[in-house]
Tab-separated table of C-alpha atoms and ligand atoms in Angstrom:
chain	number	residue	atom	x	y	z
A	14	UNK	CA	-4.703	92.111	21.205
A	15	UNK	CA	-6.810	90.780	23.452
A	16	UNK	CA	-10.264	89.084	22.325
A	17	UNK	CA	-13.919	88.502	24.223
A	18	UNK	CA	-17.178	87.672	23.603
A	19	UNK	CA	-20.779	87.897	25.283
A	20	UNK	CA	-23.907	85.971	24.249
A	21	UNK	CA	-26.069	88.637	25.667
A	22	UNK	CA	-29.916	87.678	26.084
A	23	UNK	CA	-31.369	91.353	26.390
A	24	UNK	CA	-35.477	89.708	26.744
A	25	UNK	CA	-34.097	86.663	29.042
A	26	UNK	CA	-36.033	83.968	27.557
A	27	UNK	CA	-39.009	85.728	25.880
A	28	UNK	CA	-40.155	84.684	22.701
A	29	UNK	CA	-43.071	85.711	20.054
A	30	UNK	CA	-43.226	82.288	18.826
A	31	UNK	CA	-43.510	78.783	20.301
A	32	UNK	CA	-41.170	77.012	18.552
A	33	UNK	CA	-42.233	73.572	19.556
A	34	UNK	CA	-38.494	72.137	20.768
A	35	UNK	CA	-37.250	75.620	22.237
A	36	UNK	CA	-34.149	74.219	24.614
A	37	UNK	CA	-33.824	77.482	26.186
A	38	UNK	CA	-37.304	77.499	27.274
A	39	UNK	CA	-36.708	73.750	28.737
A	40	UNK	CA	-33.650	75.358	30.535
A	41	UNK	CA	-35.209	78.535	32.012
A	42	UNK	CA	-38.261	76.593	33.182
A	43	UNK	CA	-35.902	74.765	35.684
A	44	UNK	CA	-34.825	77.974	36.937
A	45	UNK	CA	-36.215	79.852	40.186
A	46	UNK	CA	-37.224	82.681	37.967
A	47	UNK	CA	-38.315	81.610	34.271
A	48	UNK	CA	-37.632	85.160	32.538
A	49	UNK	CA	-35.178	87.423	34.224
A	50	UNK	CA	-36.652	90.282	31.840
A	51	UNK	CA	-35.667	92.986	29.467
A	52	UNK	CA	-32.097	94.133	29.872
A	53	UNK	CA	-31.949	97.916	31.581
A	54	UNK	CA	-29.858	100.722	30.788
A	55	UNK	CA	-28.202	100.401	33.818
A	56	UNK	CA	-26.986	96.493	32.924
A	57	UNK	CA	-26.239	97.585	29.672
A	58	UNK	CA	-23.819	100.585	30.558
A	59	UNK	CA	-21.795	98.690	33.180
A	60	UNK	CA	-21.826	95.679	30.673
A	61	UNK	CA	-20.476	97.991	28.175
A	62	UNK	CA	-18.071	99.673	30.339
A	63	UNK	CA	-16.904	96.441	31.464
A	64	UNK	CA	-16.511	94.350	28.337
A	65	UNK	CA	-14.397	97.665	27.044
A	66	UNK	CA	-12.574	97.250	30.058
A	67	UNK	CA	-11.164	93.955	29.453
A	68	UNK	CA	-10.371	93.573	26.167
A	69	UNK	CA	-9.965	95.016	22.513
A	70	UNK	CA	-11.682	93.211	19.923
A	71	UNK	CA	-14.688	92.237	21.140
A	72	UNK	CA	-17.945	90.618	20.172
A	73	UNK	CA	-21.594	91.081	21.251
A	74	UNK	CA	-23.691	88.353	20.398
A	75	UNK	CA	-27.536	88.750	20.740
A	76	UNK	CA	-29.749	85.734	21.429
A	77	UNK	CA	-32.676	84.354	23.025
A	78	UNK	CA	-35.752	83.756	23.579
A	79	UNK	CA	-35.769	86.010	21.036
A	80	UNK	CA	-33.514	89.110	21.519
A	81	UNK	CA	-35.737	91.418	19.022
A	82	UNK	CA	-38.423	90.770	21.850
A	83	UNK	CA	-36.360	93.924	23.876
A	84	UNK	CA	-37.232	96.183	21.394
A	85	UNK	CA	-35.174	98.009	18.140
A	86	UNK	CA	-34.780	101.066	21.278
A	87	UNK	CA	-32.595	98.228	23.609
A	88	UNK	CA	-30.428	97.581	20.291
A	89	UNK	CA	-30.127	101.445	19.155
A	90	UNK	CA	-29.288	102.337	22.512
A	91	UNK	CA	-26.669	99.590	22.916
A	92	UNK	CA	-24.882	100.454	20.070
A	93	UNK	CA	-24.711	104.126	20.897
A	94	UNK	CA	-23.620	103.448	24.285
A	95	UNK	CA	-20.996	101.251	22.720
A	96	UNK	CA	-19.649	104.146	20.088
A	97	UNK	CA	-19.746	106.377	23.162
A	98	UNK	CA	-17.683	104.081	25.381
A	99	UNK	CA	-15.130	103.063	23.133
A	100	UNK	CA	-11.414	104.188	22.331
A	101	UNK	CA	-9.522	101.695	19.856
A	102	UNK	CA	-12.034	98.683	19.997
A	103	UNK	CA	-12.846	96.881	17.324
A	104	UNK	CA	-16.203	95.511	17.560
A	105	UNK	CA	-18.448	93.070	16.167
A	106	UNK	CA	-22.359	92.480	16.365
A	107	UNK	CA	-24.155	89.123	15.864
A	108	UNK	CA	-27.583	88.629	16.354
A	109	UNK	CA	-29.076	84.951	16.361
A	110	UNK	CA	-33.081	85.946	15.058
A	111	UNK	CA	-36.621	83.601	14.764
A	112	UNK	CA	-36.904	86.666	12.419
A	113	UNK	CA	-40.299	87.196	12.618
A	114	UNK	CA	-40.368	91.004	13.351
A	115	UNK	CA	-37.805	92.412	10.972
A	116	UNK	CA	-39.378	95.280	9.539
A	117	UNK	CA	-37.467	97.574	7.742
A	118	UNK	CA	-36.495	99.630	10.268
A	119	UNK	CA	-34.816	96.844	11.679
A	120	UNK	CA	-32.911	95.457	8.400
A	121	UNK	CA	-31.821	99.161	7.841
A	122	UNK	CA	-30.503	98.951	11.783
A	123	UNK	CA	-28.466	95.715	10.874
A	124	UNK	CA	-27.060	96.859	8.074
A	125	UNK	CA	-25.877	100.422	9.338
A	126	UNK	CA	-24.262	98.729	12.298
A	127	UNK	CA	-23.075	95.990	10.440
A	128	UNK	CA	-24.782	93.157	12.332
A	129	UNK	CA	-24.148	89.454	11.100
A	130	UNK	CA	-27.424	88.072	11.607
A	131	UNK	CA	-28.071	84.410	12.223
A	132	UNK	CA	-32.010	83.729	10.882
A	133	UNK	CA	-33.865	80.599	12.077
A	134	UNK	CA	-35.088	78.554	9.311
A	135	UNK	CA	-36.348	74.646	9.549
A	136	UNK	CA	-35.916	73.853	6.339
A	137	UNK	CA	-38.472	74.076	3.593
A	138	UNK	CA	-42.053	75.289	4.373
A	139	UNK	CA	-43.428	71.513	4.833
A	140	UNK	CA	-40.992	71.019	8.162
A	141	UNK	CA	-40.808	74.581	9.151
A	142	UNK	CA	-44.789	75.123	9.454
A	143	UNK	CA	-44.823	72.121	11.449
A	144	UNK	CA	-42.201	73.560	14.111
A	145	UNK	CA	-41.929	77.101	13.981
A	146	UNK	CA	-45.527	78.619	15.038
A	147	UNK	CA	-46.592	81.980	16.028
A	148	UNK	CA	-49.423	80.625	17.926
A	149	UNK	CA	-51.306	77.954	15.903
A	150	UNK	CA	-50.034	79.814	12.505
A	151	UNK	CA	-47.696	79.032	10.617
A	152	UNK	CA	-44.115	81.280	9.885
A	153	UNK	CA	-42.373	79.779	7.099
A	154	UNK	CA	-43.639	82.582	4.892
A	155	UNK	CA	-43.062	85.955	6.779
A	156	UNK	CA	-39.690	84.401	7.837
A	157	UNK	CA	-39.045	83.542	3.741
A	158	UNK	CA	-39.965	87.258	3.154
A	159	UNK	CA	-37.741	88.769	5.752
A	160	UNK	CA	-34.791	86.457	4.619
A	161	UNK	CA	-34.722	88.122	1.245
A	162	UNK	CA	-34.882	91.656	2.571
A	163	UNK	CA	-31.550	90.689	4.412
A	164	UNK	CA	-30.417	89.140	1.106
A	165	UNK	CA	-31.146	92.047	-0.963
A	166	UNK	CA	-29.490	94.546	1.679
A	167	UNK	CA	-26.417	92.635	1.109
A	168	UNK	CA	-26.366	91.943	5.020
A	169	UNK	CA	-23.754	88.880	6.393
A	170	UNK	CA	-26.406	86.447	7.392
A	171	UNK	CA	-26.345	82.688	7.945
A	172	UNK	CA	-29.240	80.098	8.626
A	173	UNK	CA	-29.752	78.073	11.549
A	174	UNK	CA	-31.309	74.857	10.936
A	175	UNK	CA	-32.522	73.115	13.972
A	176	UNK	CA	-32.354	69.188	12.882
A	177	UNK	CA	-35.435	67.287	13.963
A	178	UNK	CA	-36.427	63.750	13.733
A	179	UNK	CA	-38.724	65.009	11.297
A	180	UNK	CA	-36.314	65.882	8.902
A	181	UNK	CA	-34.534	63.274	8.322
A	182	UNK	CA	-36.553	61.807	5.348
A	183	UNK	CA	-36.493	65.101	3.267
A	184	UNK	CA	-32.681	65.791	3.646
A	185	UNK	CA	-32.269	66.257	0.028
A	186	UNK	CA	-34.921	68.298	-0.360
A	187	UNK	CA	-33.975	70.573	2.147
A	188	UNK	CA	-30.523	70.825	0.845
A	189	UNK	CA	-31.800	70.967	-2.586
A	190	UNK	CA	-34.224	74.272	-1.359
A	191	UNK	CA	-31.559	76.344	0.225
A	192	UNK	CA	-29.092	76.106	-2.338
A	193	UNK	CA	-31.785	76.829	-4.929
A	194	UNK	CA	-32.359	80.150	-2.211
A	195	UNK	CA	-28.777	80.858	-2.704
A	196	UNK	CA	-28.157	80.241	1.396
A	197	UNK	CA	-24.072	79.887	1.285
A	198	UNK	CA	-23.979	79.792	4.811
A	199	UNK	CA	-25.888	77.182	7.206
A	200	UNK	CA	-25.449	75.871	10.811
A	201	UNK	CA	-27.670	73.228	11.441
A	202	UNK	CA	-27.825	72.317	15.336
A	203	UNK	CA	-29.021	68.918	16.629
A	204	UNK	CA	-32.429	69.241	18.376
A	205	UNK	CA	-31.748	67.574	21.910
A	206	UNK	CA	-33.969	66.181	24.160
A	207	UNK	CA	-35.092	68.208	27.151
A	208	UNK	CA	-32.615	68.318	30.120
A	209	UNK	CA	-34.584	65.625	31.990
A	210	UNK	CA	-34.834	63.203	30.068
A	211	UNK	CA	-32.995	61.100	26.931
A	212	UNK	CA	-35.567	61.498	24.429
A	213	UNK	CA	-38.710	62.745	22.870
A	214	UNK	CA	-40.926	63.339	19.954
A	215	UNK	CA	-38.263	65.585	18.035
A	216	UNK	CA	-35.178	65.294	19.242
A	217	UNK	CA	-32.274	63.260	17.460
A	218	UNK	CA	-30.952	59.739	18.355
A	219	UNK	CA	-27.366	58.845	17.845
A	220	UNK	CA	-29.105	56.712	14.631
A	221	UNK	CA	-30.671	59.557	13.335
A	222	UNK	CA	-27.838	61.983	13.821
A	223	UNK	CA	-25.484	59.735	12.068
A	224	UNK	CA	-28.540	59.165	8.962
A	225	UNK	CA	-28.539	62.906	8.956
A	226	UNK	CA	-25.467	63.948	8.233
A	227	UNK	CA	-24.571	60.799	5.879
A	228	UNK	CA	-27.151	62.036	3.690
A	229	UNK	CA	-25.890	65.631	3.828
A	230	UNK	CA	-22.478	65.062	3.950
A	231	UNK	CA	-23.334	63.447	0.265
A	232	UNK	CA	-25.244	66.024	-1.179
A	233	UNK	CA	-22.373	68.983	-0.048
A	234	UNK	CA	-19.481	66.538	-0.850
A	235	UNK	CA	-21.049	65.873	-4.871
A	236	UNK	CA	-21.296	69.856	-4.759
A	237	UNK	CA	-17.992	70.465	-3.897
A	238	UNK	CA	-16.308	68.120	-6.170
A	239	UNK	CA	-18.267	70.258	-8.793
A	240	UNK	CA	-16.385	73.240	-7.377
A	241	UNK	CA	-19.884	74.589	-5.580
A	242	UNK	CA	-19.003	74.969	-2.002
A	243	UNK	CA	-21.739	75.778	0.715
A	244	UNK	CA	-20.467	76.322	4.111
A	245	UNK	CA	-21.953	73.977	6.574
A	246	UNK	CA	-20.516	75.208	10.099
A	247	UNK	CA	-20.388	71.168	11.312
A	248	UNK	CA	-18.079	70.056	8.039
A	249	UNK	CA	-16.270	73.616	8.198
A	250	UNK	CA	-15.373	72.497	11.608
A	251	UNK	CA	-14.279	69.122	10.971
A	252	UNK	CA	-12.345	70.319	8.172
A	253	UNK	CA	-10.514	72.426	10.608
A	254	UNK	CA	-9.962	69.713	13.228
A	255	UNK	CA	-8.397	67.758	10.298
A	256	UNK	CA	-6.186	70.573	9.456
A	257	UNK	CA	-4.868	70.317	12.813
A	258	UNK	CA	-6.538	73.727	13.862
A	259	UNK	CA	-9.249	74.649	16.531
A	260	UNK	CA	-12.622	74.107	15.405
A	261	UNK	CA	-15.092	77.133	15.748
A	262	UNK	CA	-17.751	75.550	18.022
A	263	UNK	CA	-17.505	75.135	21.626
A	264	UNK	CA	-17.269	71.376	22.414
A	265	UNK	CA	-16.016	69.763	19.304
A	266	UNK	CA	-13.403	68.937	21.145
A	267	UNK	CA	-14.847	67.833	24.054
A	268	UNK	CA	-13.988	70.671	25.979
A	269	UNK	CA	-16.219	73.191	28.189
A	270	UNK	CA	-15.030	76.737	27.955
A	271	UNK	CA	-16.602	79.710	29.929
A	272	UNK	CA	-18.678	81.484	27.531
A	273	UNK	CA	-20.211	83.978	29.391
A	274	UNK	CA	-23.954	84.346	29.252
A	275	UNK	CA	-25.585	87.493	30.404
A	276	UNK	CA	-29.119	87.309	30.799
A	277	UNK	CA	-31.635	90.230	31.659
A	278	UNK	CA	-30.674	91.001	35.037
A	279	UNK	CA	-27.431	91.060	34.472
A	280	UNK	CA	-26.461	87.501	35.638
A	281	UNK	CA	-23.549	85.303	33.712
A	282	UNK	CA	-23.963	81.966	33.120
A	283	UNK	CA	-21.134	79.723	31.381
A	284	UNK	CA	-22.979	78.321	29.085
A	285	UNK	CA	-26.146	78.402	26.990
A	286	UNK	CA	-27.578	75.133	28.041
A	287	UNK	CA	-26.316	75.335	31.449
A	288	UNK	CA	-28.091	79.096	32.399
A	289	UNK	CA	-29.590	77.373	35.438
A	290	UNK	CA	-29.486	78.517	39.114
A	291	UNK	CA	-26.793	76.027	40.404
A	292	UNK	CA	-24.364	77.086	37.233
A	293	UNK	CA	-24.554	80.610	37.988
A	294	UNK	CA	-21.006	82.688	38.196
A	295	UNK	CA	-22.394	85.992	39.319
A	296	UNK	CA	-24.002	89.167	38.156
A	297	UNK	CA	-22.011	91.606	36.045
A	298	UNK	CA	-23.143	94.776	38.256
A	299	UNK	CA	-21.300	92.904	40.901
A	300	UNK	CA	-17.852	91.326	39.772
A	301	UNK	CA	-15.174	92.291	37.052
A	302	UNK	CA	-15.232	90.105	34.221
A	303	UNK	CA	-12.125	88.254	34.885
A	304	UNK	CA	-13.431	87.317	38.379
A	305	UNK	CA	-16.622	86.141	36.845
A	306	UNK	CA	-14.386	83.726	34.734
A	307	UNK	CA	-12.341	82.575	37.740
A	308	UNK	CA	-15.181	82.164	39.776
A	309	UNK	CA	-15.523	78.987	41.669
A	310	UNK	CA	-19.081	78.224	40.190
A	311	UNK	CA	-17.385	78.612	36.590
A	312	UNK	CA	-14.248	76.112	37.648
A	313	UNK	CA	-16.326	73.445	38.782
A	314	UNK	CA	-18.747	73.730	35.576
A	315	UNK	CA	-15.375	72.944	33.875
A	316	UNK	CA	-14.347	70.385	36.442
A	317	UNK	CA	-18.091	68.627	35.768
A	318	UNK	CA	-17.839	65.100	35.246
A	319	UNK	CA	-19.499	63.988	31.920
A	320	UNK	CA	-21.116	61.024	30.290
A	321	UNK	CA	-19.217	58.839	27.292
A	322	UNK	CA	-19.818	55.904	25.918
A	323	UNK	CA	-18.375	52.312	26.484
A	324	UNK	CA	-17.180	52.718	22.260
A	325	UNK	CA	-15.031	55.991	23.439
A	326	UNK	CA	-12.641	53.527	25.101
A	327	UNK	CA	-11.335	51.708	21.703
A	328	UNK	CA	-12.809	54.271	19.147
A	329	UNK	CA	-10.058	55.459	16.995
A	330	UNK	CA	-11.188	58.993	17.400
A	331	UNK	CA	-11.005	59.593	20.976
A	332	UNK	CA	-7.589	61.934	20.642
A	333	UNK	CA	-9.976	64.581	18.353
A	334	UNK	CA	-13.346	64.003	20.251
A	335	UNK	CA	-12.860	63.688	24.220
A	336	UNK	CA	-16.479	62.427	24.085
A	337	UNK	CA	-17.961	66.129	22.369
A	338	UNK	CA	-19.689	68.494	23.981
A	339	UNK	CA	-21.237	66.920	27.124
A	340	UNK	CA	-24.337	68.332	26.601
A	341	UNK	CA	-24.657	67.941	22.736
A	342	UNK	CA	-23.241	64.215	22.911
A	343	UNK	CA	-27.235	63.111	24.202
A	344	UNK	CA	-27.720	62.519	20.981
A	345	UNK	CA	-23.919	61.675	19.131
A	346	UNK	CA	-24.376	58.371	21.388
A	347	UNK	CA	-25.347	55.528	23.802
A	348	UNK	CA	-23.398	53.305	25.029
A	349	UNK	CA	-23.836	50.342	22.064
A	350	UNK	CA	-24.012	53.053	18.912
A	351	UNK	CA	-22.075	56.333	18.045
A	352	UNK	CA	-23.676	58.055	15.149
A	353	UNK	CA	-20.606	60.451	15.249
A	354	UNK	CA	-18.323	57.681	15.062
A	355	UNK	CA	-19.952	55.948	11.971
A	356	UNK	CA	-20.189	59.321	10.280
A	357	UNK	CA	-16.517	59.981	10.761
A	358	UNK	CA	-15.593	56.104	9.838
A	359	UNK	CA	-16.823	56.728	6.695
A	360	UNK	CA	-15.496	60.515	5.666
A	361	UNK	CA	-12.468	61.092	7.763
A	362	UNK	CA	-10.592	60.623	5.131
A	363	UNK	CA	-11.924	62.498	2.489
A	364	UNK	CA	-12.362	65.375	5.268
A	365	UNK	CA	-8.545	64.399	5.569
A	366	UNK	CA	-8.243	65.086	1.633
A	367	UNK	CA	-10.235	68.345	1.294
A	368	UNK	CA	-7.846	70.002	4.029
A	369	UNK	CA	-4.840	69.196	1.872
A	370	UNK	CA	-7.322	70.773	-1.593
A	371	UNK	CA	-7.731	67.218	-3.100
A	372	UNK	CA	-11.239	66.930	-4.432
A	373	UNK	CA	-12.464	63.998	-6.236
B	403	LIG	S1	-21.691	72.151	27.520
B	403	LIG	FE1	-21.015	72.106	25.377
B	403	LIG	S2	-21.448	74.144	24.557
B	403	LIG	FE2	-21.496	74.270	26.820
B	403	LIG	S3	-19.433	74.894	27.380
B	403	LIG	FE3	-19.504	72.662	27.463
B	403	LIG	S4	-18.784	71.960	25.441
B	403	LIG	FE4	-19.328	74.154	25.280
B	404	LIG	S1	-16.548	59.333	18.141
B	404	LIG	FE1	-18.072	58.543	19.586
B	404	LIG	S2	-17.174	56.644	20.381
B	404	LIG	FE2	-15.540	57.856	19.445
B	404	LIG	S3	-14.632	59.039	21.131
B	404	LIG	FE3	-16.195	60.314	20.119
B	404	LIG	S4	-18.065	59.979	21.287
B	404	LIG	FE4	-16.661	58.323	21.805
């Protein structure tokens, strides 16, 4: 059975916030055209008819700007055109949310058509009111509000934590927060600087990624050995790698795949961070899916030459790293410090042990 996925960014990169790190802002600000607007009818029926096309189980992932931006009539339409379309699919709907607009017309949409949903939350109100802004006001509250509509529909939902510089001297308390919100499911993604430069006032350094996830990694690992286990998408991941299977997120092992992007107009991109002119593989009105993935633009993306460190060399985890994701790995290194090296120096092993279900 053949699998596919699309991260499908039906209002380009629109937002209703101003979130005050947004990469894909940085990204589409270096493009020709900064929003390639709201996806049509006519890109969504030959996306549909396409994706159907190629493969059998397949998954539409919503993001952003913010995808809720298009409008509940983009996603209610999509998902018609979808039941329409399809034979024997099997399909599945993700939606990565600021969550700021869902009213209940949209929480009874996700849960009718099944939608995991992926809400941004920085942490407790403290950090998130400092990053997260609708204007000059802050979020942390509506978002808090619409969280536990999704948690009392019984919708699949996990959190995305964006980690800041800010946050790394309240790690506990954040931790302590969402488990106290009952969040069993949390992907926290390193804030990076922006695309032109190494640095800035939020994003991580290889010091502050590794003091990060020490602290976390202790908090979830004293959980666990009392038999309370939270998934966190980077140890999940790591476990998995240590199992000897592939990890879940593009990169962990150092490897570029094509993802395909579609933005607005219909254009494919490889990559989320890489949705720039130059990286472009073609429009989906124009080419079949499988030429879009053996386009030239999407072999030399692959082909790219990347940046490691001078540790990579002797470092003892070079066979399960490849030097990460080579847009991510800003902020894993430099060339005197690796933050992901000293964090796996210090837990491979028990990462090692909780593969093989010894705890403690
Ligand atoms: S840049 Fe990173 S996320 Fe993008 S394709 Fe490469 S490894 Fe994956
Ligand atoms: S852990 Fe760090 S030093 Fe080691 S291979 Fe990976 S990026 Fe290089």
């Amino acid at each position: 059975m053949k699998k596919s996925s699309y991260l499908i960014k039906p209002a380009s990169s629109l937002c209703n916030m101003n979130c005050q790190y947004c990469f894909y802002s940085d990204v589409s600000h270096l493009r020709k055209i900064y929003s390639k607007g709201i996806m049509s009818k006519d890109t969504v029926n030959i996306l549909i008819e396409k994706a159907l096309q190629d493969a059998d189980e397949i998954t539409f992932a919503f993001q952003g700007g913010e995808p809720t931006v298009a409008g509940l009539d983009y996603f209610q339409y999509f998902v018609e055109k979808v039941k329409q379309y399809q034979k024997k699919h099997i399909i599945h709907y993700v939606i990565q949310t600021n969550g700021y607009c869902l009213d209940d017309e949209w929480i009874s949409f996700f849960k009718e058509h099944d939608f995991l949903v992926g809400i941004s939350l920085d942490g407790n109100q403290m950090i998130h009111d400092k990053m997260r802004k609708k204007g000059n006001h802050p979020t942390f509250d509506i978002i808090s509000d619409h969280i536990k509509k999704i948690q009392d529909h019984h919708i699949q939902y996990n959190i995305l934590t964006v980690i800041t510089s800010q946050m790394i001297q309240h790690v506990n308390d954040i931790y302590e927060y969402y488990k106290k919100e009952g969040f069993q499911y949390i992907q926290f993604i390193p804030c990076l600087p922006e695309l032109d430069y190494s640095t800035d006032g939020y994003s991580l350094t290889p010091q502050l990624f590794y003091e990060f996830y020490h602290q976390l990694f202790s908090l979830w690992y004293e959980d666990l050995k009392k038999g309370q286990y939270i998934s966190i998408s980077f140890f999940e991941d790591l476990l998995m790698i240590f199992q000897g299977q592939y990890p879940r997120t593009c990169g962990m092992l150092g490897q570029c795949h094509i993802q395909l992007i579609i933005e607005g107009d219909g254009s494919i991109y490889p990559c989320d961070f890489y949705a720039l002119d130059e990286y472009c593989l073609g429009n989906i009105h124009h080419q079949t899916i499988e030429e879009l993935r053996q386009s030239i633009q999407g072999k030399n993306f692959l082909q790219q030459q990347k940046r490691y460190s001078k540790l990579c060399h002797q470092c003892q985890f070079k066979n399960i790293c490849h030097g990460q994701c080579k847009r991510m790995n800003i902020v894993y290194f430099d060339d005197s410090y690796c933050g992901y090296q000293a964090f796996l120096q210090e837990t491979y092993q028990l990462f090692y042990q909780i593969g093989q279900g010894k705890i403690g």
